[in-house]
Amino acid sequence: MTQRVCFVTIGATAAFDQLLEAVLTSEFLQTLQASGYTKLVLQYGENGHSLLETFKANVVSGHADNHGIDISGFDFNKSGLGQEMSSVKAAKDRTEGVVISHAGSGSILDAMRIEVPLIVVPNTSLLHNHQVDLAEELAKQGYLVHGYLNHLSAALAESDILRKKRQTWPPQNRGADPSGRGLAGVMDDEMGFYD
């Protein structure tokens, strides 16, 4: 069976239980399942363990439904989140998934370096919140999807659209292709083949 992973990170410095609660809703898990996801991995920080354990207990008792999604989590990885973020990339036994992150600049840059689809959900409870501005600007430039806690299913659909745009030529964030000849024209120019 081919895996498809959704990795969620709340970061290291501030709790963001609302994001964890949002990705554990029946609606969102049902959307993951319908989109072919098989695994949900949560980086839940210092306090999120109890949320995950409560959810798992509710699944066992029949008060919640995981919709066939394998759900796991951990508090923090001192080595960074590169391995977890890379787990959403396509591979022989994996279809490309998505990273859902708080809007901290470090997490955003990590995901952008690895070139994985990214949904950013600002933690609006922070004082002097810069996360909203950062998410809005990077979404406007086409680097990521600006997600909202109560609309994560829609953000997941938007990330699939963004994924398809990333695969076109010229790359969406590099400006228009002045030659109008696409990748073949760029390669011809680089190789010295002129009409």
Short mmCIF file of C-alpha atoms in Angstrom, two decimals:
data_model
loop_
_atom_site.label_atom_id
_atom_site.label_comp_id
_atom_site.label_asym_id
_atom_site.label_seq_id
_atom_site.Cartn_x
_atom_site.Cartn_y
_atom_site.Cartn_z
CA MET A 1 0.00 0.00 0.00
CA THR A 2 1.30 3.46 -0.91
CA GLN A 3 1.72 5.86 2.01
CA ARG A 4 0.77 9.51 2.04
CA VAL A 5 1.87 11.54 5.06
CA CYS A 6 0.55 14.73 6.62
CA PHE A 7 3.07 16.16 9.09
CA VAL A 8 1.89 18.83 11.55
CA THR A 9 4.27 20.99 13.58
CA ILE A 10 3.41 23.57 16.23
CA GLY A 11 7.03 24.62 16.75
CA ALA A 12 9.21 24.71 19.82
CA THR A 13 8.49 27.93 21.66
CA ALA A 14 4.73 28.46 22.02
CA ALA A 15 1.88 26.03 22.58
CA PHE A 16 -0.64 25.84 19.75
CA ASP A 17 -3.21 23.33 20.99
CA GLN A 18 -5.86 24.83 18.70
CA LEU A 19 -3.98 23.53 15.65
CA LEU A 20 -3.68 20.07 17.17
CA GLU A 21 -7.38 20.05 17.99
CA ALA A 22 -8.23 21.19 14.44
CA VAL A 23 -6.30 18.37 12.76
CA LEU A 24 -7.90 15.79 15.06
CA THR A 25 -11.46 16.71 14.12
CA SER A 26 -13.54 14.12 12.34
CA GLU A 27 -14.09 16.51 9.42
CA PHE A 28 -10.36 17.01 8.79
CA LEU A 29 -9.48 13.33 9.25
CA GLN A 30 -12.25 12.40 6.81
CA THR A 31 -10.78 14.91 4.31
CA LEU A 32 -7.33 13.35 4.75
CA GLN A 33 -8.74 9.90 4.10
CA ALA A 34 -10.69 11.06 1.02
CA SER A 35 -7.48 12.66 -0.30
CA GLY A 36 -5.54 9.39 0.00
CA TYR A 37 -3.60 10.18 3.19
CA THR A 38 -2.66 7.20 5.34
CA LYS A 39 -0.62 8.78 8.13
CA LEU A 40 -0.81 11.86 10.35
CA VAL A 41 2.30 12.72 12.39
CA LEU A 42 2.06 15.44 15.02
CA GLN A 43 4.93 17.41 16.56
CA TYR A 44 2.83 18.44 19.52
CA GLY A 45 5.26 20.28 21.79
CA GLU A 46 5.45 20.20 25.54
CA ASN A 47 1.74 20.03 26.34
CA GLY A 48 0.18 18.30 23.34
CA HIS A 49 0.79 14.71 24.42
CA SER A 50 -2.37 14.65 26.54
CA LEU A 51 -4.47 15.89 23.60
CA LEU A 52 -3.23 13.05 21.41
CA GLU A 53 -3.68 10.43 24.13
CA THR A 54 -7.21 11.65 24.87
CA PHE A 55 -8.06 11.44 21.17
CA LYS A 56 -6.65 7.90 20.92
CA ALA A 57 -8.64 6.82 24.00
CA ASN A 58 -11.79 8.26 22.42
CA VAL A 59 -11.12 6.26 19.24
CA VAL A 60 -10.78 3.06 21.27
CA SER A 61 -13.98 3.78 23.22
CA GLY A 62 -15.90 4.64 20.03
CA HIS A 63 -16.34 8.34 20.85
CA ALA A 64 -14.08 9.45 18.00
CA ASP A 65 -13.12 8.15 14.56
CA ASN A 66 -9.63 8.20 13.07
CA HIS A 67 -11.06 7.40 9.61
CA GLY A 68 -8.38 4.77 9.02
CA ILE A 69 -5.54 7.28 9.44
CA ASP A 70 -2.49 6.08 11.41
CA ILE A 71 -1.94 8.88 13.95
CA SER A 72 1.26 9.30 15.95
CA GLY A 73 3.22 12.11 17.52
CA PHE A 74 6.18 13.34 19.52
CA ASP A 75 7.04 16.40 21.60
CA PHE A 76 10.17 17.77 19.96
CA ASN A 77 13.16 16.57 17.96
CA LYS A 78 16.38 18.26 19.09
CA SER A 79 17.95 17.37 15.73
CA GLY A 80 15.35 19.44 13.89
CA LEU A 81 12.32 18.43 11.85
CA GLY A 82 14.03 17.79 8.52
CA GLN A 83 13.44 14.05 8.63
CA GLU A 84 9.76 14.43 9.49
CA MET A 85 9.24 17.11 6.83
CA SER A 86 11.06 14.97 4.26
CA SER A 87 8.70 12.09 5.05
CA VAL A 88 5.98 13.91 3.09
CA LYS A 89 8.05 13.93 -0.13
CA ALA A 90 7.16 11.45 -2.84
CA ALA A 91 9.23 8.25 -2.91
CA LYS A 92 8.97 4.74 -4.27
CA ASP A 93 6.37 3.75 -1.67
CA ARG A 94 4.98 7.22 -0.94
CA THR A 95 2.75 9.77 -2.66
CA GLU A 96 3.66 13.39 -1.91
CA GLY A 97 1.89 14.65 1.19
CA VAL A 98 1.83 17.98 3.01
CA VAL A 99 3.30 19.83 6.00
CA ILE A 100 0.92 21.85 8.15
CA SER A 101 2.82 24.29 10.32
CA HIS A 102 2.42 27.20 12.66
CA ALA A 103 3.66 30.37 10.94
CA GLY A 104 7.05 30.55 12.63
CA SER A 105 9.75 31.65 10.22
CA GLY A 106 12.11 28.78 11.12
CA SER A 107 9.55 26.08 10.34
CA ILE A 108 8.48 27.83 7.14
CA LEU A 109 12.07 28.11 5.91
CA ASP A 110 12.78 24.46 6.78
CA ALA A 111 9.80 23.29 4.72
CA MET A 112 10.65 25.62 1.82
CA ARG A 113 14.26 24.36 1.74
CA ILE A 114 13.04 20.78 1.48
CA GLU A 115 10.49 21.86 -1.15
CA VAL A 116 7.45 20.19 0.34
CA PRO A 117 3.85 21.42 0.03
CA LEU A 118 3.15 23.68 2.98
CA ILE A 119 0.04 24.94 4.74
CA VAL A 120 0.79 27.64 7.31
CA VAL A 121 -1.67 28.37 10.11
CA PRO A 122 -0.83 31.48 12.16
CA ASN A 123 -1.15 31.25 15.93
CA THR A 124 -3.27 34.35 16.43
CA SER A 125 -3.06 34.13 20.23
CA LEU A 126 0.54 35.37 20.22
CA LEU A 127 1.33 38.89 21.39
CA HIS A 128 2.58 41.25 18.63
CA ASN A 129 1.69 38.59 16.13
CA HIS A 130 3.84 38.68 13.01
CA GLN A 131 2.70 35.23 11.88
CA VAL A 132 -0.39 36.47 10.04
CA ASP A 133 1.63 39.01 8.01
CA LEU A 134 4.23 36.39 7.11
CA ALA A 135 1.64 33.80 6.09
CA GLU A 136 -0.33 36.30 4.00
CA GLU A 137 2.73 37.58 2.13
CA LEU A 138 4.22 34.16 1.37
CA ALA A 139 0.82 32.88 0.25
CA LYS A 140 0.40 35.93 -2.00
CA GLN A 141 3.77 35.13 -3.59
CA GLY A 142 2.71 31.52 -4.19
CA TYR A 143 5.11 29.77 -1.82
CA LEU A 144 2.53 28.24 0.52
CA VAL A 145 -1.13 28.07 1.48
CA HIS A 146 -2.33 30.35 4.28
CA GLY A 147 -4.58 28.07 6.32
CA TYR A 148 -7.14 28.83 8.99
CA LEU A 149 -8.02 26.65 11.97
CA ASN A 150 -11.67 26.30 10.98
CA HIS A 151 -10.95 25.75 7.26
CA LEU A 152 -8.13 23.18 7.14
CA SER A 153 -10.00 20.92 4.73
CA ALA A 154 -10.18 23.77 2.21
CA ALA A 155 -6.47 24.51 2.76
CA LEU A 156 -5.66 20.87 2.00
CA ALA A 157 -7.45 21.18 -1.35
CA GLU A 158 -5.60 24.46 -2.05
CA SER A 159 -2.28 22.73 -1.34
CA ASP A 160 -3.01 20.23 -4.10
CA ILE A 161 -3.60 23.13 -6.52
CA LEU A 162 -0.35 24.77 -5.41
CA ARG A 163 1.47 21.43 -5.81
CA LYS A 164 0.36 21.29 -9.47
CA LYS A 165 1.43 24.90 -10.07
CA ARG A 166 4.89 24.14 -8.67
CA GLN A 167 5.31 21.48 -11.32
CA THR A 168 4.80 23.88 -14.24
CA TRP A 169 7.41 25.80 -16.19
CA PRO A 170 8.58 28.45 -15.65
CA PRO A 171 8.55 28.08 -11.87
CA GLN A 172 5.76 30.25 -10.55
CA ASN A 173 7.99 32.38 -8.31
CA ARG A 174 10.61 33.14 -10.95
CA GLY A 175 8.60 35.50 -13.13
CA ALA A 176 7.35 35.08 -16.65
CA ASP A 177 9.42 33.26 -19.25
CA PRO A 178 10.52 36.18 -21.46
CA SER A 179 11.23 33.92 -24.43
CA GLY A 180 7.81 32.33 -24.40
CA ARG A 181 9.52 29.03 -25.22
CA GLY A 182 9.36 27.35 -21.80
CA LEU A 183 11.93 24.90 -20.49
CA ALA A 184 13.07 23.85 -23.96
CA GLY A 185 13.90 27.48 -24.78
CA VAL A 186 15.86 27.95 -21.58
CA MET A 187 17.79 24.73 -22.21
CA ASP A 188 18.52 25.79 -25.81
CA ASP A 189 19.85 29.13 -24.57
CA GLU A 190 22.00 27.47 -21.89
CA MET A 191 23.41 24.97 -24.39
CA GLY A 192 24.11 27.69 -26.95
CA PHE A 193 21.52 26.54 -29.48
CA TYR A 194 20.09 29.65 -31.12
CA ASP A 195 17.45 29.86 -33.86
#
